[in-house]
Amino acid sequence: MRNTRKNALALLSVALLIQDGNRLRCLAPIREFVREQLPTTEIFLAEMRKYFMGLTANKTLECVGDRGGAALCTKRLAELLSLNRLHRNNEALVRFQEGKSQFQVFDDRLGIAQCLKGIGMVLWVLCELDGSKDKLEEAKSLFVEFVCTGSIGEILLLQGQLPQARSKLEVAKAEFEKLGNRFGAARCLCGLAGVLGRMAQHKAGIAKLEEAKAEYEILNYRTGIAQCSGHIGALLGAMARYDEAIPRLEEAKTKLEAIGNIFGVAECTHALGQILRIQRQLDEAIVAQQQAMAQFQSVGARLGAARCMWVLGGLFCEKGRPEEARNMLQGGIAEFKAVGDPLGAARCSASIGHLLNTLAQYDESLVTFEAAKSEYEAIGETFGAIYCILGIGETLYLSGKWSEAGGKAETAKEMFAVFGNRHGLAGANKLLGQVALRQNRLENAERLLGESLAMFEDMRVANEPEACREALEENFPGQTKRPEDAYLRKMLRQ
């Protein structure tokens, strides 16, 4: 050490050394002084902390025999060393090679692939391009087996290619489980739940989400736990189990807000808005969808924002604002097509069919519903296709073609019954009751409208029960004490 006396005096002057008799004692460095003399950035300090903690963890895990944990630490140390600001690429190369060897002991292909990718990137920085290309190709071949397979499955789901998506996600899930990668397997379960939901297999979808949620709880992954709860709530809503759906969605929304996950919050707000619409709280539903759309747009989620546009278009239609509704729905179709989501485009088309009915443009409405039904069927979206059949029936009823309308309603009712969709069943019964009234089949009308009323009341769907009553009253003006009214009052009390 040079200039010992000078250095000691300097340390004494800043109280880093104290004199104790004939000895000098060293104190812990004063952080502010050191940072003033040797300024560093917070990022550098964080990286340095991770590096030394990683070294310590690596040695500790080796000592206790956790070679898998040690391999993971080796890989992470290599990733830190390869950061551009550290310029320690040769050391990083050694660490990546060590990590690869450690992962090979366990045949952990994900770890091997990640280390190979790291080696390839370091060699690229070192301008060893041929070696870099070889390592990256080798890593790619391993990644494609399961990591990319899962991602491809998620993309196919968005594109509505449900059988292909299901196949890819099941393959990826099996690979992740084989490797003991719980996080990857849980993500695949969520994707499979999305496929099942789109195929109207809501109970099976909920079971997958519960399974994924349990995995995330083991991993203490709070975002995943909250997102699973929200998706379960959305599926419960699709089954018209609103008393169960709303608490799930509100709980998930609160948790995601605490985490700061804006996208997840927007998904929950969107789902809650859809339930509010079904319950005929239209003003509140509009506010919820506008909030969700703004949240999606703030994080650049065009698909989420487009879904809100679809719901808002329907809400504006129901509020008697046809021009706003048409503009919103046409904008939604354009957005869905731009992001490659045929399901969203089909939904907007079906909503335009309902809008045309309110404008008494029945011929155009029938064409629109038929086109939307074909779009739904092309992507395997069963529920959408059934609701289009019901929409066609409603259009035929409004245009005075009652027998044809009844046939469509019967078809829709049978299909809704298969999936246990009570909201759809209630709507089909309502239309069948209206047709029966027009055909003067009062006994059938009484039964069908009574069943519809009871289901709507049980689901707490506002306005619809009154619509069932009005369907009778408008055909029998002045008859306030009919048997039909007594039956409806009895059903309402029950």
XYZ file of C-alpha atoms in Angstrom:
494
model
C 0.000 0.000 0.000
C 1.518 3.318 -1.061
C 1.491 6.552 1.012
C 0.288 4.718 4.095
C 0.562 7.728 6.383
C -1.249 10.005 3.929
C -4.068 7.505 3.415
C -4.448 6.897 7.138
C -4.668 10.622 7.842
C -7.300 10.969 5.125
C -9.356 8.205 6.678
C -8.960 9.737 10.126
C -10.165 13.068 8.803
C -13.445 11.578 7.668
C -13.836 9.401 10.760
C -13.364 6.122 8.904
C -10.447 5.424 11.269
C -10.292 6.244 14.962
C -7.232 6.306 17.201
C -7.413 3.974 20.196
C -4.190 4.418 22.198
C -1.351 3.409 19.925
C -3.696 1.651 17.513
C -5.918 2.680 14.659
C -9.328 1.032 14.474
C -11.355 0.845 11.236
C -15.034 1.778 11.161
C -17.604 0.733 8.584
C -17.347 3.054 5.562
C -19.714 5.983 5.584
C -21.980 5.294 2.614
C -22.546 8.913 1.688
C -18.788 9.642 1.634
C -18.000 6.628 -0.513
C -20.815 7.435 -2.958
C -19.641 11.039 -3.183
C -16.067 9.990 -3.928
C -17.017 7.050 -6.166
C -20.453 7.836 -7.619
C -22.469 4.890 -8.948
C -25.957 4.429 -10.342
C -28.743 2.603 -8.541
C -28.904 0.118 -11.419
C -25.221 -0.721 -10.980
C -25.665 -1.161 -7.227
C -28.634 -3.464 -7.779
C -26.674 -5.546 -10.264
C -23.694 -5.722 -7.913
C -25.949 -6.842 -5.060
C -27.521 -9.553 -7.235
C -24.077 -10.705 -8.363
C -22.613 -11.156 -4.882
C -25.847 -12.614 -3.518
C -25.819 -15.012 -6.448
C -22.249 -16.061 -5.698
C -23.178 -16.707 -2.081
C -26.361 -18.583 -2.994
C -24.505 -20.677 -5.561
C -21.910 -21.861 -3.066
C -24.531 -22.413 -0.364
C -26.721 -24.514 -2.669
C -23.728 -26.561 -3.777
C -22.832 -27.225 -0.136
C -26.324 -28.468 0.749
C -26.533 -30.597 -2.386
C -29.163 -28.560 -4.268
C -27.478 -28.838 -7.642
C -30.589 -27.696 -9.506
C -30.672 -24.456 -7.516
C -26.936 -24.026 -8.025
C -27.351 -24.415 -11.787
C -30.056 -21.745 -11.794
C -27.802 -19.372 -9.833
C -24.931 -20.015 -12.253
C -27.166 -19.080 -15.180
C -28.334 -15.899 -13.468
C -24.767 -14.874 -12.634
C -23.881 -15.351 -16.292
C -26.826 -13.168 -17.321
C -25.603 -10.386 -15.010
C -22.024 -10.661 -16.245
C -23.203 -10.420 -19.854
C -24.856 -7.026 -19.292
C -23.322 -4.433 -21.599
C -22.355 -2.055 -18.799
C -20.287 -4.707 -16.995
C -18.215 -5.708 -20.067
C -17.395 -9.103 -18.565
C -18.393 -11.261 -21.499
C -15.562 -13.779 -21.187
C -16.546 -14.483 -17.573
C -20.184 -14.688 -18.640
C -19.255 -17.239 -21.303
C -17.580 -19.444 -18.698
C -20.585 -19.182 -16.365
C -23.082 -20.009 -19.126
C -21.022 -23.083 -20.037
C -20.906 -24.131 -16.377
C -24.660 -23.676 -16.079
C -25.288 -25.704 -19.241
C -23.206 -28.575 -17.858
C -25.086 -28.430 -14.548
C -28.494 -28.461 -16.260
C -27.421 -31.404 -18.444
C -27.007 -33.535 -15.310
C -30.788 -33.246 -14.756
C -31.733 -33.231 -18.449
C -33.356 -29.833 -17.813
C -33.869 -28.838 -21.433
C -35.278 -25.433 -20.577
C -32.169 -24.557 -18.545
C -29.884 -25.984 -21.240
C -31.690 -23.983 -23.934
C -31.471 -20.756 -21.927
C -27.726 -21.241 -21.357
C -27.178 -22.018 -25.037
C -29.051 -18.863 -25.938
C -26.850 -16.910 -23.505
C -23.675 -18.396 -24.996
C -24.890 -17.507 -28.469
C -25.588 -13.893 -27.505
C -22.194 -13.495 -25.789
C -20.402 -14.952 -28.823
C -22.316 -12.490 -30.998
C -21.080 -9.583 -28.837
C -17.556 -11.014 -29.140
C -18.010 -11.085 -32.950
C -17.692 -14.889 -33.115
C -20.638 -14.995 -35.488
C -20.436 -18.573 -36.757
C -20.241 -19.954 -33.226
C -23.043 -17.624 -32.150
C -25.317 -18.846 -34.961
C -24.679 -22.496 -34.128
C -25.503 -22.025 -30.438
C -28.650 -20.022 -31.143
C -29.897 -22.647 -33.628
C -29.268 -25.340 -31.025
C -31.149 -23.314 -28.399
C -34.019 -22.680 -30.806
C -34.482 -26.398 -31.452
C -34.887 -26.966 -27.707
C -37.135 -23.960 -27.081
C -39.503 -24.911 -29.897
C -40.277 -28.246 -28.233
C -42.335 -26.733 -25.430
C -41.817 -23.015 -24.720
C -42.739 -21.978 -28.250
C -45.400 -24.682 -28.480
C -47.297 -23.111 -25.571
C -46.998 -19.640 -27.072
C -48.196 -20.900 -30.453
C -51.196 -22.439 -28.686
C -52.081 -19.087 -27.134
C -51.846 -17.389 -30.537
C -54.068 -20.046 -32.131
C -56.620 -19.462 -29.355
C -56.745 -15.755 -30.195
C -57.180 -16.629 -33.867
C -60.103 -18.923 -33.038
C -58.348 -22.131 -34.158
C -59.554 -23.997 -31.090
C -58.706 -27.668 -31.852
C -55.167 -26.730 -32.898
C -54.750 -24.448 -29.876
C -55.915 -27.180 -27.517
C -53.494 -29.692 -29.012
C -50.493 -27.335 -28.747
C -51.302 -26.325 -25.173
C -51.753 -29.931 -24.034
C -48.384 -30.900 -25.552
C -46.656 -27.925 -23.920
C -48.308 -28.641 -20.561
C -47.118 -32.252 -20.624
C -43.556 -31.127 -21.396
C -43.552 -28.533 -18.620
C -44.868 -31.118 -16.149
C -42.184 -33.572 -17.240
C -39.564 -30.922 -16.486
C -41.152 -29.984 -13.167
C -41.807 -26.460 -14.435
C -44.974 -25.601 -12.494
C -45.170 -22.037 -13.781
C -45.175 -23.101 -17.426
C -47.708 -25.863 -16.764
C -50.018 -23.424 -14.941
C -49.865 -20.988 -17.848
C -50.863 -23.789 -20.232
C -53.785 -24.671 -17.934
C -55.009 -21.071 -18.224
C -54.770 -21.295 -22.002
C -56.705 -24.566 -22.016
C -59.376 -22.939 -19.834
C -59.686 -20.224 -22.477
C -60.172 -22.855 -25.185
C -62.809 -24.695 -23.134
C -64.633 -21.441 -22.410
C -64.760 -20.643 -26.113
C -66.163 -24.141 -26.741
C -68.936 -23.466 -24.165
C -67.446 -26.062 -21.790
C -67.498 -23.628 -18.905
C -67.405 -26.110 -16.025
C -64.349 -27.820 -17.485
C -62.745 -24.404 -18.022
C -63.335 -23.446 -14.387
C -61.767 -26.742 -13.262
C -58.615 -25.933 -15.282
C -58.445 -22.443 -13.777
C -58.840 -23.797 -10.243
C -55.965 -26.183 -10.961
C -53.796 -23.363 -12.324
C -54.678 -21.162 -9.343
C -53.556 -23.907 -6.951
C -50.201 -24.101 -8.773
C -49.739 -20.338 -8.600
C -50.543 -20.414 -4.873
C -47.734 -22.937 -4.343
C -45.408 -20.616 -6.290
C -46.793 -17.559 -4.407
C -47.396 -15.845 -7.765
C -49.955 -13.231 -6.754
C -50.677 -11.943 -10.249
C -51.471 -15.430 -11.520
C -53.708 -16.167 -8.523
C -55.714 -12.972 -9.051
C -55.989 -13.466 -12.815
C -57.295 -17.015 -12.353
C -59.940 -15.727 -9.923
C -60.997 -13.097 -12.461
C -61.227 -15.605 -15.300
C -63.258 -17.966 -13.108
C -65.613 -15.063 -12.414
C -65.955 -14.372 -16.134
C -66.839 -18.018 -16.856
C -69.367 -18.051 -14.012
C -70.897 -14.960 -15.601
C -71.136 -16.790 -18.930
C -73.099 -19.497 -17.076
C -75.459 -16.818 -15.656
C -74.243 -17.592 -12.114
C -73.975 -13.905 -11.321
C -74.123 -14.177 -7.517
C -70.912 -16.221 -7.674
C -69.322 -14.325 -10.567
C -69.518 -10.786 -9.164
C -67.657 -11.443 -5.855
C -64.932 -13.341 -7.734
C -64.433 -10.508 -10.196
C -64.461 -7.782 -7.550
C -61.969 -9.689 -5.387
C -59.665 -10.256 -8.360
C -59.933 -6.605 -9.394
C -58.965 -5.413 -5.889
C -55.937 -7.730 -5.786
C -54.781 -6.708 -9.250
C -55.139 -3.019 -8.361
C -52.914 -3.589 -5.305
C -50.303 -5.270 -7.510
C -50.530 -2.519 -10.131
C -51.600 -4.852 -12.957
C -53.638 -2.457 -15.108
C -54.391 -5.032 -17.798
C -55.853 -7.471 -15.257
C -57.928 -4.698 -13.666
C -59.305 -3.802 -17.098
C -60.283 -7.435 -17.769
C -62.239 -7.596 -14.496
C -63.914 -4.228 -15.128
C -64.917 -5.400 -18.614
C -66.433 -8.643 -17.270
C -68.316 -6.787 -14.518
C -69.658 -4.379 -17.132
C -71.038 -7.287 -19.142
C -72.915 -8.582 -16.097
C -74.294 -5.100 -15.393
C -75.598 -5.038 -18.958
C -77.401 -8.356 -18.535
C -78.901 -7.064 -15.283
C -80.139 -4.025 -17.253
C -78.065 -1.516 -15.298
C -77.177 0.107 -18.594
C -75.747 3.436 -17.414
C -73.445 1.685 -14.933
C -72.463 -0.825 -17.617
C -71.503 1.980 -20.021
C -69.319 3.627 -17.373
C -67.626 0.293 -16.602
C -66.904 -0.446 -20.271
C -65.560 3.057 -20.902
C -63.260 2.709 -17.886
C -62.062 -0.693 -19.073
C -61.467 0.611 -22.608
C -59.366 3.514 -21.284
C -57.365 1.102 -19.110
C -56.717 -1.246 -22.026
C -55.673 1.661 -24.239
C -53.289 2.975 -21.557
C -51.261 -0.248 -21.764
C -51.566 -0.607 -25.547
C -53.951 -3.598 -25.383
C -55.850 -3.109 -28.653
C -57.705 -6.409 -28.389
C -59.091 -5.586 -24.939
C -60.127 -2.108 -26.070
C -61.872 -3.605 -29.124
C -63.873 -5.950 -26.873
C -65.074 -2.942 -24.907
C -66.106 -1.276 -28.168
C -68.235 -4.328 -28.976
C -70.054 -4.191 -25.630
C -70.462 -0.405 -25.804
C -72.022 -0.735 -29.256
C -74.660 -3.063 -27.839
C -75.254 -0.790 -24.864
C -75.738 2.295 -27.049
C -78.217 0.296 -29.132
C -80.214 -0.613 -26.020
C -80.142 3.023 -24.869
C -81.669 4.177 -28.157
C -78.482 5.749 -29.521
C -78.265 3.951 -32.897
C -75.693 6.158 -34.627
C -73.240 5.884 -31.731
C -73.909 2.149 -31.620
C -73.222 1.639 -35.326
C -70.019 3.708 -35.232
C -68.747 1.840 -32.181
C -69.505 -1.589 -33.655
C -68.006 -0.810 -37.050
C -64.916 0.544 -35.301
C -64.806 -2.664 -33.267
C -64.934 -4.823 -36.403
C -62.011 -2.880 -37.894
C -59.956 -3.261 -34.697
C -60.687 -6.974 -34.345
C -59.687 -7.610 -37.938
C -56.522 -5.552 -37.477
C -55.396 -7.683 -34.518
C -56.525 -10.951 -36.135
C -59.449 -11.835 -33.848
C -62.328 -13.307 -35.919
C -64.410 -13.966 -32.784
C -64.576 -10.272 -31.940
C -65.499 -9.358 -35.505
C -68.317 -11.946 -35.446
C -69.633 -10.575 -32.158
C -69.773 -7.056 -33.560
C -71.608 -8.322 -36.654
C -74.214 -10.048 -34.465
C -74.679 -6.853 -32.457
C -75.251 -4.928 -35.689
C -78.001 -7.478 -36.437
C -79.758 -6.522 -33.187
C -79.267 -2.834 -33.993
C -80.905 -3.284 -37.407
C -83.915 -4.896 -35.697
C -84.425 -1.763 -33.597
C -84.453 0.207 -36.852
C -86.972 -2.238 -38.410
C -84.469 -3.165 -41.150
C -85.349 -6.852 -40.916
C -84.074 -8.152 -44.259
C -80.655 -6.640 -43.679
C -80.724 -7.932 -40.104
C -81.329 -11.529 -41.262
C -78.392 -11.340 -43.672
C -76.179 -9.934 -40.912
C -77.166 -12.626 -38.382
C -76.607 -15.402 -40.928
C -73.155 -14.030 -41.754
C -72.250 -13.728 -38.064
C -73.476 -17.296 -37.431
C -71.222 -18.585 -40.218
C -68.281 -16.678 -38.741
C -68.930 -18.191 -35.307
C -69.223 -21.708 -36.719
C -65.984 -21.306 -38.671
C -64.043 -20.753 -35.443
C -65.957 -23.245 -33.288
C -67.672 -20.614 -31.124
C -70.792 -22.601 -30.198
C -72.557 -20.084 -27.956
C -72.191 -17.266 -30.453
C -73.734 -19.401 -33.182
C -76.684 -20.373 -30.918
C -77.367 -16.756 -29.974
C -77.362 -15.896 -33.694
C -80.026 -18.580 -34.254
C -82.075 -16.958 -31.500
C -81.424 -13.534 -33.067
C -82.679 -14.826 -36.418
C -85.785 -16.111 -34.635
C -86.397 -12.708 -33.049
C -86.011 -11.019 -36.438
C -88.496 -13.419 -38.040
C -90.942 -12.780 -35.184
C -90.660 -9.006 -35.612
C -91.302 -9.354 -39.348
C -94.465 -11.418 -38.697
C -93.089 -14.850 -39.669
C -94.180 -16.543 -36.458
C -93.948 -20.217 -37.446
C -90.391 -19.779 -38.732
C -89.520 -17.781 -35.617
C -90.830 -20.594 -33.402
C -88.707 -23.148 -35.247
C -85.537 -21.115 -34.688
C -86.409 -20.588 -31.012
C -86.934 -24.347 -30.513
C -83.558 -25.083 -32.119
C -81.814 -22.525 -29.923
C -83.581 -23.817 -26.802
C -82.458 -27.398 -27.427
C -78.846 -26.285 -27.900
C -78.841 -24.011 -24.849
C -80.232 -26.902 -22.776
C -77.279 -29.103 -23.760
C -74.869 -26.589 -22.229
C -77.080 -25.603 -19.297
C -77.117 -21.940 -20.315
C -80.046 -20.580 -18.315
C -79.922 -17.076 -19.777
C -80.198 -18.470 -23.286
C -82.955 -20.880 -22.221
C -84.943 -18.033 -20.675
C -84.586 -15.967 -23.858
C -85.691 -18.884 -26.044
C -88.721 -19.554 -23.811
C -89.653 -15.891 -23.944
C -89.616 -15.904 -27.752
C -91.558 -19.176 -27.883
C -94.134 -17.683 -25.510
C -94.491 -14.602 -27.698
C -94.972 -16.806 -30.772
C -97.584 -18.905 -28.914
C -99.514 -15.738 -28.057
C -99.543 -14.639 -31.702
C -100.831 -18.072 -32.667
C -103.474 -17.924 -29.901
C -102.035 -20.941 -28.059
C -102.630 -19.430 -24.634
C -101.884 -22.494 -22.533
C -98.430 -22.852 -24.076
C -97.843 -19.118 -23.812
C -98.706 -19.172 -20.109
C -96.295 -22.025 -19.437
C -93.398 -20.707 -21.536
C -93.597 -17.119 -20.334
C -93.960 -18.343 -16.754
C -90.804 -20.464 -17.079
C -88.960 -17.563 -18.671
C -90.097 -15.186 -15.937
C -89.000 -17.579 -13.178
C -85.530 -18.040 -14.706
C -84.975 -14.327 -15.285
C -86.074 -13.572 -11.721
C -83.786 -16.272 -10.307
C -80.858 -14.794 -12.234
C -81.848 -11.293 -11.086
C -81.980 -10.051 -14.655
C -83.765 -6.700 -14.579
C -86.486 -5.651 -17.079
C -86.803 -9.086 -18.676
C -89.460 -10.327 -16.185
C -91.548 -7.257 -16.960
C -91.096 -7.904 -20.673
C -92.635 -11.358 -20.194
C -95.662 -9.790 -18.526
C -95.953 -7.111 -21.220
C -95.931 -9.799 -23.912
C -99.239 -11.025 -22.481
C -100.746 -7.635 -21.712
C -100.214 -6.185 -25.178
C -102.175 -9.055 -26.700
C -105.024 -8.984 -24.175
C -105.657 -5.290 -23.429
C -107.892 -4.588 -20.456
C -107.820 -8.170 -19.128
C -106.049 -7.636 -15.810
C -107.379 -10.694 -13.968
C -106.534 -13.458 -16.381
C -105.315 -16.920 -15.267
C -102.052 -16.072 -16.994
C -101.496 -13.115 -14.647
C -102.208 -15.263 -11.587
C -99.696 -17.833 -12.792
C -97.053 -15.180 -13.402
C -97.623 -13.619 -9.985
C -97.231 -17.057 -8.379
C -93.990 -17.714 -10.265
C -92.683 -14.260 -9.354
C -93.353 -14.873 -5.637
C -91.537 -18.226 -5.845
